[in-house]
Every structure is written in C-alpha cells, then in structure tokens.
mmCIF file of C-alpha atoms in Angstrom:
data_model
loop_
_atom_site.group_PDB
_atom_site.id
_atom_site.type_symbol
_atom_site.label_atom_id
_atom_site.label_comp_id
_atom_site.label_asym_id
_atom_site.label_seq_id
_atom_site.Cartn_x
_atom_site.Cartn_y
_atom_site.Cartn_z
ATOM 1 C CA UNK A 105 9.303 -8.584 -6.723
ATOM 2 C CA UNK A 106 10.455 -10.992 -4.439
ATOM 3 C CA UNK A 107 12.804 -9.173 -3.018
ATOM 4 C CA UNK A 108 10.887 -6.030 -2.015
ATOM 5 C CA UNK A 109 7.834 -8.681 -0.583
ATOM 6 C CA UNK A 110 10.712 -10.092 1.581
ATOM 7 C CA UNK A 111 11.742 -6.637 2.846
ATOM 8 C CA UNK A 112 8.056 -5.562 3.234
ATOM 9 C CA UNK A 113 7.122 -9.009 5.221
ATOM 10 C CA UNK A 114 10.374 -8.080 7.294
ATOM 11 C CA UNK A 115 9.464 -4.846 8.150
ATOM 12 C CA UNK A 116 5.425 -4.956 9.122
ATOM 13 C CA UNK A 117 5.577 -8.807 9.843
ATOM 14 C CA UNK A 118 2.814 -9.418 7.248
ATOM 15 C CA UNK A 119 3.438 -12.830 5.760
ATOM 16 C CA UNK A 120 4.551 -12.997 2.037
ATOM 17 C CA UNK A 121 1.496 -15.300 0.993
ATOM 18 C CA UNK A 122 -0.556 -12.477 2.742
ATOM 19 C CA UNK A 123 1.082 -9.719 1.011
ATOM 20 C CA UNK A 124 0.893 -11.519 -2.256
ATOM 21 C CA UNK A 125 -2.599 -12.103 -2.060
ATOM 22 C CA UNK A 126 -3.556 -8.586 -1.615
ATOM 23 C CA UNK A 127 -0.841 -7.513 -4.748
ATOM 24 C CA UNK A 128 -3.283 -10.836 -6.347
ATOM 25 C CA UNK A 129 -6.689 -8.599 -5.454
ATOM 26 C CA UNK A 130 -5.390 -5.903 -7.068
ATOM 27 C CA UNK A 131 -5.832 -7.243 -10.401
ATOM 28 C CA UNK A 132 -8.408 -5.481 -12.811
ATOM 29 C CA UNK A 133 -8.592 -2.413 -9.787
ATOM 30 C CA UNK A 134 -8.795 1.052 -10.838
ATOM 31 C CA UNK A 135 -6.244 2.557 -8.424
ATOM 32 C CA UNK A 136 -6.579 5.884 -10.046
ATOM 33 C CA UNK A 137 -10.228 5.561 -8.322
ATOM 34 C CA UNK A 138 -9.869 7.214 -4.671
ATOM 35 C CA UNK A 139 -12.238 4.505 -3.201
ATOM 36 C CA UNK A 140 -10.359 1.403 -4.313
ATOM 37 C CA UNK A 141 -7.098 2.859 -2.864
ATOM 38 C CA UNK A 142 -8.812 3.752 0.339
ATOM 39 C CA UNK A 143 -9.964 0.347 0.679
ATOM 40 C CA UNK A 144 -6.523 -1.306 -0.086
ATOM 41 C CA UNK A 145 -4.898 1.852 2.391
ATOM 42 C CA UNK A 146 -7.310 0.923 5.054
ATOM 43 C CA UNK A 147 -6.646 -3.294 4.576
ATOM 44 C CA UNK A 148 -2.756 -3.412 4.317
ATOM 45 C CA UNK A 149 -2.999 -0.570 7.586
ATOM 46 C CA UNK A 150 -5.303 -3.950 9.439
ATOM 47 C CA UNK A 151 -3.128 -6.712 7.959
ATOM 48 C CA UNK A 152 0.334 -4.930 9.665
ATOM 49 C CA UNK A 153 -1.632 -3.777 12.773
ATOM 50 C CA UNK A 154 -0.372 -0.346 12.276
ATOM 51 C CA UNK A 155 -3.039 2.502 12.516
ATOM 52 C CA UNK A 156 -2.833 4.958 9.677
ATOM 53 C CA UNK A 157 -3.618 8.490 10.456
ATOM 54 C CA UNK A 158 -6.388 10.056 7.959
ATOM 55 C CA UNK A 159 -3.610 12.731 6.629
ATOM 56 C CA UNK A 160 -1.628 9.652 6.459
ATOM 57 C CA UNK A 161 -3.898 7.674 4.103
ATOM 58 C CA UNK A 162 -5.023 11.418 2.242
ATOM 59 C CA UNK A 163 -1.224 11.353 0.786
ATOM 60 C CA UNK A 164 -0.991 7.888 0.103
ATOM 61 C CA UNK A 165 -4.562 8.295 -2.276
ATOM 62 C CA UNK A 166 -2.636 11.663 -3.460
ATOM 63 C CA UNK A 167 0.034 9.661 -4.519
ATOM 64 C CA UNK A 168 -1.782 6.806 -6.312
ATOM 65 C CA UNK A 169 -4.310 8.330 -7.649
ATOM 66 C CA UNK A 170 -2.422 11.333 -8.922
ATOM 67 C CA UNK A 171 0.681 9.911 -9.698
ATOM 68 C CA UNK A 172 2.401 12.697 -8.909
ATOM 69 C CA UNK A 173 5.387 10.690 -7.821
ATOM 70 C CA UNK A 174 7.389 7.715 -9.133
ATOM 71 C CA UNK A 175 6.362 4.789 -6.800
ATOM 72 C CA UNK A 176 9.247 2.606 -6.258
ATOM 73 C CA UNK A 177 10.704 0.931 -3.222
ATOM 74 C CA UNK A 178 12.154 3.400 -1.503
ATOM 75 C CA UNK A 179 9.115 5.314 -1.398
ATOM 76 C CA UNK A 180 7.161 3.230 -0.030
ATOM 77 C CA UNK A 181 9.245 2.031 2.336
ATOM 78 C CA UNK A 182 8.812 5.833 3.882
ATOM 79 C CA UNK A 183 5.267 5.312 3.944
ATOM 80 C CA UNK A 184 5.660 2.361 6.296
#
C-alpha cells in the first residue's frame, strides 16, 4: 500500500498523509452506492487540482459501483 500511495502522491502531488486520510474516510462507505463514490470522485478531483470531466467521473462510478473491472494499480493509474 505504501508503495502505490508513494506513486499516487508522485504523480498528482497530493501528500501521502492526505491521501491516507481519504483511504481512512472510506471506512464503513458503501462504494457500491453511486453517491458515496461521486463524493470521493469529486474530493480526490479538488485535493489534486485536476478537473474531472462528468463522462470522466460517469466511468469511474461505472467502475466502482459495478465492478465490472478488476481495480488494481495500473488501472487507476489510467484514470489519473
């Protein structure tokens, strides 16, 4: 884990104590609810200062919420 929070902080220039607090908030969530994702979508998008387009954020949900896909690091490095 602490390798891919390294990569991530390297990459949007979020700090790691940031980063972990969110992965922290995310405890008891329902991301198979649309909403909650939207909400974490829409906060990691303010945290990094990188605008997410709305298609954007619609596959992200899609994938969370569907779990259509296996989530590992290498996808979500794309998504970044």
């Amino acid at each position: 884990m602490d390798d891919m929070v390294k990569k991530v902080e390297k990459k949007t220039g979020v700090n790691s104590n940031d980063i972990m607090g969110v992965v922290q908030s995310l405890n008891g969530k329902d991301l198979s609810d649309e909403k909650n994702v939207r909400k974490l979508v829409r906060q990691l998008s303010r945290m990094a200062n990188k605008p997410v387009s709305r298609k954007k954020e619609d596959m992200i949900v899609e994938m969370l919420t569907k779990k259509k896909k296996k989530i590992d690091q290498s996808t979500i490095s794309k998504l970044m």
